[in-house]
Amino acid sequence: MFAGGLIIATTLMLFSVWLFRTEQIGWPNDSFDDPVDEKYLRRRTRSRRKVNALFFLCGLLILAATLATPDRRAWWIGCWMSAMLVLCTIVALAGIDVVRTMLHHRSRLDRIRKR
């Protein structure tokens, strides 16, 4: 259980750092040339930065639960429940990001068709 908790916590924290860094550098095949895309990019960057922070927080919560001694059972349960709620929040924010991206691409295709 201890090794598994360390692996999960480390994986989540490294994954959040990798996502944050990749978002800063830019994803391959991203091409946003229109000035209209700036608003979308700002909102996407801000939203994904929050998701990355939540991933890191979830890793910290799992690390805290892993390091909790058997005497601190309430601490262990609290950390794991909080980690579960954070992961559910990440799924909800990802769904919102999907809708935002779909709407942006739809409007982008409409602009291309009008040209």
Tab-separated table of N, CA and C in Angstrom:
chain	number	residue	atom	x	y	z
A	1	MET	N	0.823	-1.188	0.000
A	1	MET	CA	0.000	0.000	0.000
A	1	MET	C	0.874	1.262	0.000
A	2	PHE	N	1.959	1.207	0.759
A	2	PHE	CA	2.829	2.375	0.863
A	2	PHE	C	3.489	2.688	-0.478
A	3	ALA	N	4.041	1.672	-1.108
A	3	ALA	CA	4.719	1.889	-2.393
A	3	ALA	C	3.727	2.341	-3.460
A	4	GLY	N	2.535	1.753	-3.462
A	4	GLY	CA	1.512	2.150	-4.434
A	4	GLY	C	1.105	3.599	-4.264
A	5	GLY	N	0.952	4.036	-3.022
A	5	GLY	CA	0.603	5.434	-2.760
A	5	GLY	C	1.690	6.387	-3.232
A	6	LEU	N	2.946	6.003	-2.987
A	6	LEU	CA	4.062	6.840	-3.453
A	6	LEU	C	4.101	6.923	-4.977
A	7	ILE	N	3.845	5.794	-5.628
A	7	ILE	CA	3.867	5.784	-7.091
A	7	ILE	C	2.728	6.643	-7.658
A	8	ILE	N	1.533	6.501	-7.105
A	8	ILE	CA	0.390	7.290	-7.593
A	8	ILE	C	0.628	8.778	-7.354
A	9	ALA	N	1.088	9.124	-6.153
A	9	ALA	CA	1.323	10.538	-5.831
A	9	ALA	C	2.392	11.136	-6.740
A	10	THR	N	3.497	10.424	-6.905
A	10	THR	CA	4.575	10.923	-7.760
A	10	THR	C	4.122	11.046	-9.205
A	11	THR	N	3.363	10.056	-9.671
A	11	THR	CA	2.874	10.098	-11.048
A	11	THR	C	1.965	11.289	-11.278
A	12	LEU	N	1.043	11.538	-10.369
A	12	LEU	CA	0.129	12.683	-10.527
A	12	LEU	C	0.876	14.015	-10.500
A	13	MET	N	1.837	14.141	-9.594
A	13	MET	CA	2.562	15.403	-9.509
A	13	MET	C	3.444	15.629	-10.742
A	14	LEU	N	4.128	14.575	-11.201
A	14	LEU	CA	4.944	14.720	-12.415
A	14	LEU	C	4.080	14.958	-13.645
A	15	PHE	N	2.906	14.327	-13.694
A	15	PHE	CA	1.976	14.540	-14.800
A	15	PHE	C	1.505	15.989	-14.839
A	16	SER	N	1.218	16.572	-13.681
A	16	SER	CA	0.781	17.970	-13.659
A	16	SER	C	1.898	18.906	-14.105
A	17	VAL	N	3.126	18.611	-13.713
A	17	VAL	CA	4.259	19.443	-14.142
A	17	VAL	C	4.450	19.316	-15.654
A	18	TRP	N	4.352	18.095	-16.182
A	18	TRP	CA	4.495	17.888	-17.622
A	18	TRP	C	3.388	18.621	-18.386
A	19	LEU	N	2.142	18.532	-17.921
A	19	LEU	CA	1.045	19.242	-18.592
A	19	LEU	C	1.261	20.750	-18.565
A	20	PHE	N	1.682	21.266	-17.418
A	20	PHE	CA	1.925	22.707	-17.297
A	20	PHE	C	3.015	23.150	-18.258
A	21	ARG	N	4.094	22.389	-18.310
A	21	ARG	CA	5.218	22.745	-19.189
A	21	ARG	C	4.824	22.657	-20.666
A	22	THR	N	4.083	21.619	-21.024
A	22	THR	CA	3.650	21.462	-22.408
A	22	THR	C	2.692	22.569	-22.806
A	23	GLU	N	1.850	23.002	-21.896
A	23	GLU	CA	0.928	24.100	-22.191
A	23	GLU	C	1.706	25.402	-22.408
A	24	GLN	N	2.783	25.600	-21.674
A	24	GLN	CA	3.599	26.801	-21.860
A	24	GLN	C	4.324	26.782	-23.197
A	25	ILE	N	4.912	25.639	-23.547
A	25	ILE	CA	5.656	25.523	-24.798
A	25	ILE	C	4.713	25.555	-25.988
A	26	GLY	N	3.593	24.881	-25.849
A	26	GLY	CA	2.622	24.782	-26.932
A	26	GLY	C	2.515	23.357	-27.408
A	27	TRP	N	1.324	22.964	-27.745
A	27	TRP	CA	1.079	21.613	-28.218
A	27	TRP	C	1.422	21.515	-29.692
A	28	PRO	N	1.860	20.339	-30.143
A	28	PRO	CA	2.117	20.185	-31.576
A	28	PRO	C	0.826	20.350	-32.367
A	29	ASN	N	0.941	20.881	-33.539
A	29	ASN	CA	-0.184	21.104	-34.458
A	29	ASN	C	-1.169	22.159	-33.969
A	30	ASP	N	-0.793	22.943	-32.973
A	30	ASP	CA	-1.624	24.071	-32.562
A	30	ASP	C	-1.325	25.235	-33.485
A	31	SER	N	-2.344	25.747	-34.119
A	31	SER	CA	-2.134	26.917	-34.969
A	31	SER	C	-3.280	27.889	-34.742
A	32	PHE	N	-2.970	28.937	-34.017
A	32	PHE	CA	-3.946	29.969	-33.741
A	32	PHE	C	-3.398	31.274	-34.311
A	33	ASP	N	-3.797	31.568	-35.535
A	33	ASP	CA	-3.281	32.735	-36.233
A	33	ASP	C	-4.205	33.935	-36.123
A	34	ASP	N	-5.487	33.691	-35.960
A	34	ASP	CA	-6.447	34.789	-35.901
A	34	ASP	C	-6.340	35.539	-34.583
A	35	PRO	N	-6.555	36.843	-34.619
A	35	PRO	CA	-6.599	37.605	-33.366
A	35	PRO	C	-7.813	37.219	-32.512
A	36	VAL	N	-8.837	36.658	-33.147
A	36	VAL	CA	-10.035	36.245	-32.420
A	36	VAL	C	-9.716	35.075	-31.494
A	37	ASP	N	-8.694	34.310	-31.845
A	37	ASP	CA	-8.311	33.147	-31.048
A	37	ASP	C	-7.671	33.520	-29.714
A	38	GLU	N	-7.242	34.759	-29.562
A	38	GLU	CA	-6.555	35.179	-28.343
A	38	GLU	C	-7.425	35.002	-27.101
A	39	LYS	N	-8.687	35.374	-27.204
A	39	LYS	CA	-9.596	35.248	-26.057
A	39	LYS	C	-9.741	33.780	-25.664
A	40	TYR	N	-9.920	32.921	-26.656
A	40	TYR	CA	-10.028	31.488	-26.388
A	40	TYR	C	-8.752	30.968	-25.741
A	41	LEU	N	-7.599	31.360	-26.257
A	41	LEU	CA	-6.329	30.888	-25.716
A	41	LEU	C	-6.114	31.337	-24.272
A	42	ARG	N	-6.497	32.574	-23.964
A	42	ARG	CA	-6.371	33.071	-22.589
A	42	ARG	C	-7.244	32.252	-21.646
A	43	ARG	N	-8.491	32.018	-22.054
A	43	ARG	CA	-9.411	31.248	-21.208
A	43	ARG	C	-8.941	29.807	-21.064
A	44	ARG	N	-8.453	29.219	-22.154
A	44	ARG	CA	-7.971	27.839	-22.115
A	44	ARG	C	-6.757	27.720	-21.207
A	45	THR	N	-5.827	28.652	-21.333
A	45	THR	CA	-4.616	28.616	-20.519
A	45	THR	C	-4.954	28.757	-19.042
A	46	ARG	N	-5.845	29.689	-18.728
A	46	ARG	CA	-6.232	29.901	-17.333
A	46	ARG	C	-6.925	28.653	-16.766
A	47	SER	N	-7.818	28.064	-17.539
A	47	SER	CA	-8.544	26.875	-17.097
A	47	SER	C	-7.606	25.687	-16.922
A	48	ARG	N	-6.732	25.481	-17.864
A	48	ARG	CA	-5.827	24.333	-17.773
A	48	ARG	C	-4.793	24.511	-16.677
A	49	ARG	N	-4.431	25.745	-16.376
A	49	ARG	CA	-3.521	25.986	-15.257
A	49	ARG	C	-4.178	25.563	-13.943
A	50	LYS	N	-5.482	25.847	-13.820
A	50	LYS	CA	-6.216	25.425	-12.622
A	50	LYS	C	-6.281	23.902	-12.536
A	51	VAL	N	-6.526	23.249	-13.661
A	51	VAL	CA	-6.592	21.778	-13.672
A	51	VAL	C	-5.242	21.189	-13.299
A	52	ASN	N	-4.166	21.761	-13.805
A	52	ASN	CA	-2.829	21.271	-13.467
A	52	ASN	C	-2.550	21.434	-11.974
A	53	ALA	N	-2.980	22.555	-11.409
A	53	ALA	CA	-2.809	22.766	-9.967
A	53	ALA	C	-3.629	21.751	-9.175
A	54	LEU	N	-4.821	21.441	-9.667
A	54	LEU	CA	-5.643	20.439	-8.984
A	54	LEU	C	-5.012	19.051	-9.057
A	55	PHE	N	-4.411	18.704	-10.194
A	55	PHE	CA	-3.692	17.432	-10.292
A	55	PHE	C	-2.552	17.387	-9.268
A	56	PHE	N	-1.813	18.468	-9.157
A	56	PHE	CA	-0.706	18.507	-8.202
A	56	PHE	C	-1.233	18.394	-6.775
A	57	LEU	N	-2.332	19.098	-6.473
A	57	LEU	CA	-2.949	19.028	-5.151
A	57	LEU	C	-3.398	17.601	-4.840
A	58	CYS	N	-3.968	16.936	-5.824
A	58	CYS	CA	-4.402	15.556	-5.636
A	58	CYS	C	-3.206	14.658	-5.323
A	59	GLY	N	-2.101	14.871	-6.008
A	59	GLY	CA	-0.891	14.115	-5.710
A	59	GLY	C	-0.397	14.361	-4.293
A	60	LEU	N	-0.468	15.626	-3.851
A	60	LEU	CA	-0.059	15.942	-2.481
A	60	LEU	C	-0.981	15.293	-1.456
A	61	LEU	N	-2.279	15.281	-1.735
A	61	LEU	CA	-3.222	14.638	-0.820
A	61	LEU	C	-2.968	13.137	-0.724
A	62	ILE	N	-2.686	12.507	-1.840
A	62	ILE	CA	-2.396	11.076	-1.831
A	62	ILE	C	-1.076	10.807	-1.105
A	63	LEU	N	-0.107	11.691	-1.285
A	63	LEU	CA	1.160	11.549	-0.567
A	63	LEU	C	0.941	11.676	0.938
A	64	ALA	N	0.111	12.641	1.336
A	64	ALA	CA	-0.187	12.813	2.757
A	64	ALA	C	-0.924	11.592	3.311
A	65	ALA	N	-1.846	11.039	2.535
A	65	ALA	CA	-2.559	9.835	2.977
A	65	ALA	C	-1.610	8.652	3.071
A	66	THR	N	-0.658	8.577	2.173
A	66	THR	CA	0.308	7.474	2.190
A	66	THR	C	1.219	7.571	3.404
A	67	LEU	N	1.619	8.769	3.749
A	67	LEU	CA	2.532	8.955	4.875
A	67	LEU	C	1.835	8.959	6.225
A	68	ALA	N	0.507	8.983	6.239
A	68	ALA	CA	-0.229	8.977	7.498
A	68	ALA	C	-0.033	7.634	8.201
A	69	THR	N	0.170	7.702	9.490
A	69	THR	CA	0.362	6.476	10.268
A	69	THR	C	-0.989	5.820	10.534
A	70	PRO	N	-0.983	4.551	10.903
A	70	PRO	CA	-2.253	3.874	11.182
A	70	PRO	C	-3.049	4.516	12.320
A	71	ASP	N	-2.379	5.248	13.193
A	71	ASP	CA	-3.094	5.923	14.287
A	71	ASP	C	-3.948	7.077	13.784
A	72	ARG	N	-3.607	7.600	12.649
A	72	ARG	CA	-4.334	8.747	12.088
A	72	ARG	C	-5.291	8.283	10.989
A	73	ARG	N	-6.201	7.432	11.328
A	73	ARG	CA	-7.134	6.871	10.358
A	73	ARG	C	-8.055	7.953	9.782
A	74	ALA	N	-8.477	8.908	10.596
A	74	ALA	CA	-9.344	9.985	10.104
A	74	ALA	C	-8.601	10.843	9.081
A	75	TRP	N	-7.323	11.086	9.321
A	75	TRP	CA	-6.497	11.853	8.382
A	75	TRP	C	-6.391	11.115	7.053
A	76	TRP	N	-6.190	9.797	7.110
A	76	TRP	CA	-6.072	8.965	5.919
A	76	TRP	C	-7.367	8.999	5.111
A	77	ILE	N	-8.487	8.807	5.783
A	77	ILE	CA	-9.792	8.822	5.097
A	77	ILE	C	-10.066	10.205	4.511
A	78	GLY	N	-9.767	11.246	5.273
A	78	GLY	CA	-9.993	12.606	4.793
A	78	GLY	C	-9.178	12.941	3.550
A	79	CYS	N	-7.920	12.535	3.534
A	79	CYS	CA	-7.069	12.807	2.376
A	79	CYS	C	-7.556	12.053	1.145
A	80	TRP	N	-7.921	10.780	1.318
A	80	TRP	CA	-8.381	10.014	0.167
A	80	TRP	C	-9.725	10.527	-0.346
A	81	MET	N	-10.618	10.919	0.560
A	81	MET	CA	-11.912	11.475	0.126
A	81	MET	C	-11.708	12.813	-0.588
A	82	SER	N	-10.809	13.627	-0.064
A	82	SER	CA	-10.516	14.906	-0.718
A	82	SER	C	-9.905	14.680	-2.091
A	83	ALA	N	-9.016	13.710	-2.204
A	83	ALA	CA	-8.413	13.400	-3.500
A	83	ALA	C	-9.479	12.953	-4.490
A	84	MET	N	-10.434	12.156	-4.024
A	84	MET	CA	-11.517	11.710	-4.903
A	84	MET	C	-12.360	12.900	-5.376
A	85	LEU	N	-12.675	13.818	-4.468
A	85	LEU	CA	-13.460	14.996	-4.850
A	85	LEU	C	-12.693	15.895	-5.814
A	86	VAL	N	-11.394	16.019	-5.611
A	86	VAL	CA	-10.572	16.823	-6.525
A	86	VAL	C	-10.564	16.187	-7.913
A	87	LEU	N	-10.446	14.868	-7.978
A	87	LEU	CA	-10.456	14.190	-9.277
A	87	LEU	C	-11.817	14.333	-9.967
A	88	CYS	N	-12.903	14.299	-9.207
A	88	CYS	CA	-14.235	14.531	-9.797
A	88	CYS	C	-14.351	15.957	-10.326
A	89	THR	N	-13.766	16.904	-9.618
A	89	THR	CA	-13.753	18.294	-10.081
A	89	THR	C	-12.960	18.422	-11.368
A	90	ILE	N	-11.846	17.707	-11.461
A	90	ILE	CA	-11.034	17.734	-12.680
A	90	ILE	C	-11.829	17.193	-13.856
A	91	VAL	N	-12.594	16.128	-13.645
A	91	VAL	CA	-13.415	15.567	-14.723
A	91	VAL	C	-14.462	16.580	-15.170
A	92	ALA	N	-15.087	17.283	-14.220
A	92	ALA	CA	-16.084	18.295	-14.571
A	92	ALA	C	-15.439	19.449	-15.347
A	93	LEU	N	-14.277	19.909	-14.906
A	93	LEU	CA	-13.592	20.999	-15.612
A	93	LEU	C	-13.141	20.560	-16.999
A	94	ALA	N	-12.757	19.299	-17.138
A	94	ALA	CA	-12.378	18.782	-18.463
A	94	ALA	C	-13.589	18.776	-19.387
A	95	GLY	N	-14.760	18.435	-18.864
A	95	GLY	CA	-15.981	18.480	-19.668
A	95	GLY	C	-16.295	19.890	-20.128
A	96	ILE	N	-16.111	20.852	-19.247
A	96	ILE	CA	-16.330	22.258	-19.627
A	96	ILE	C	-15.331	22.675	-20.700
A	97	ASP	N	-14.078	22.216	-20.563
A	97	ASP	CA	-13.057	22.530	-21.563
A	97	ASP	C	-13.402	21.918	-22.914
A	98	VAL	N	-13.967	20.726	-22.910
A	98	VAL	CA	-14.378	20.085	-24.170
A	98	VAL	C	-15.452	20.914	-24.855
A	99	VAL	N	-16.433	21.355	-24.094
A	99	VAL	CA	-17.513	22.167	-24.676
A	99	VAL	C	-16.952	23.484	-25.203
A	100	ARG	N	-16.087	24.130	-24.443
A	100	ARG	CA	-15.486	25.394	-24.882
A	100	ARG	C	-14.701	25.200	-26.170
A	101	THR	N	-13.923	24.120	-26.249
A	101	THR	CA	-13.129	23.856	-27.450
A	101	THR	C	-14.021	23.549	-28.644
A	102	MET	N	-15.080	22.780	-28.442
A	102	MET	CA	-16.001	22.474	-29.546
A	102	MET	C	-16.653	23.744	-30.078
A	103	LEU	N	-17.089	24.616	-29.180
A	103	LEU	CA	-17.711	25.869	-29.617
A	103	LEU	C	-16.724	26.757	-30.354
A	104	HIS	N	-15.494	26.784	-29.867
A	104	HIS	CA	-14.476	27.596	-30.540
A	104	HIS	C	-14.183	27.066	-31.937
A	105	HIS	N	-14.037	25.747	-32.056
A	105	HIS	CA	-13.754	25.174	-33.373
A	105	HIS	C	-14.935	25.350	-34.323
A	106	ARG	N	-16.142	25.280	-33.805
A	106	ARG	CA	-17.316	25.509	-34.646
A	106	ARG	C	-17.332	26.945	-35.173
A	107	SER	N	-17.063	27.896	-34.307
A	107	SER	CA	-17.037	29.288	-34.773
A	107	SER	C	-15.862	29.530	-35.709
A	108	ARG	N	-14.764	28.843	-35.454
A	108	ARG	CA	-13.597	28.983	-36.325
A	108	ARG	C	-13.898	28.429	-37.725
A	109	LEU	N	-14.562	27.284	-37.803
A	109	LEU	CA	-14.944	26.726	-39.095
A	109	LEU	C	-15.925	27.632	-39.828
A	110	ASP	N	-16.851	28.249	-39.101
A	110	ASP	CA	-17.769	29.195	-39.717
A	110	ASP	C	-17.029	30.387	-40.324
A	111	ARG	N	-16.026	30.883	-39.594
A	111	ARG	CA	-15.237	32.002	-40.138
A	111	ARG	C	-14.465	31.580	-41.379
A	112	ILE	N	-13.923	30.373	-41.370
A	112	ILE	CA	-13.179	29.886	-42.543
A	112	ILE	C	-14.106	29.719	-43.736
A	113	ARG	N	-15.304	29.212	-43.500
A	113	ARG	CA	-16.259	29.037	-44.584
A	113	ARG	C	-16.701	30.380	-45.199
A	114	LYS	N	-16.828	31.394	-44.359
A	114	LYS	CA	-17.232	32.706	-44.854
A	114	LYS	C	-16.162	33.335	-45.731
A	115	ARG	N	-14.907	33.010	-45.464
A	115	ARG	CA	-13.821	33.548	-46.283
A	115	ARG	C	-13.871	32.910	-47.638
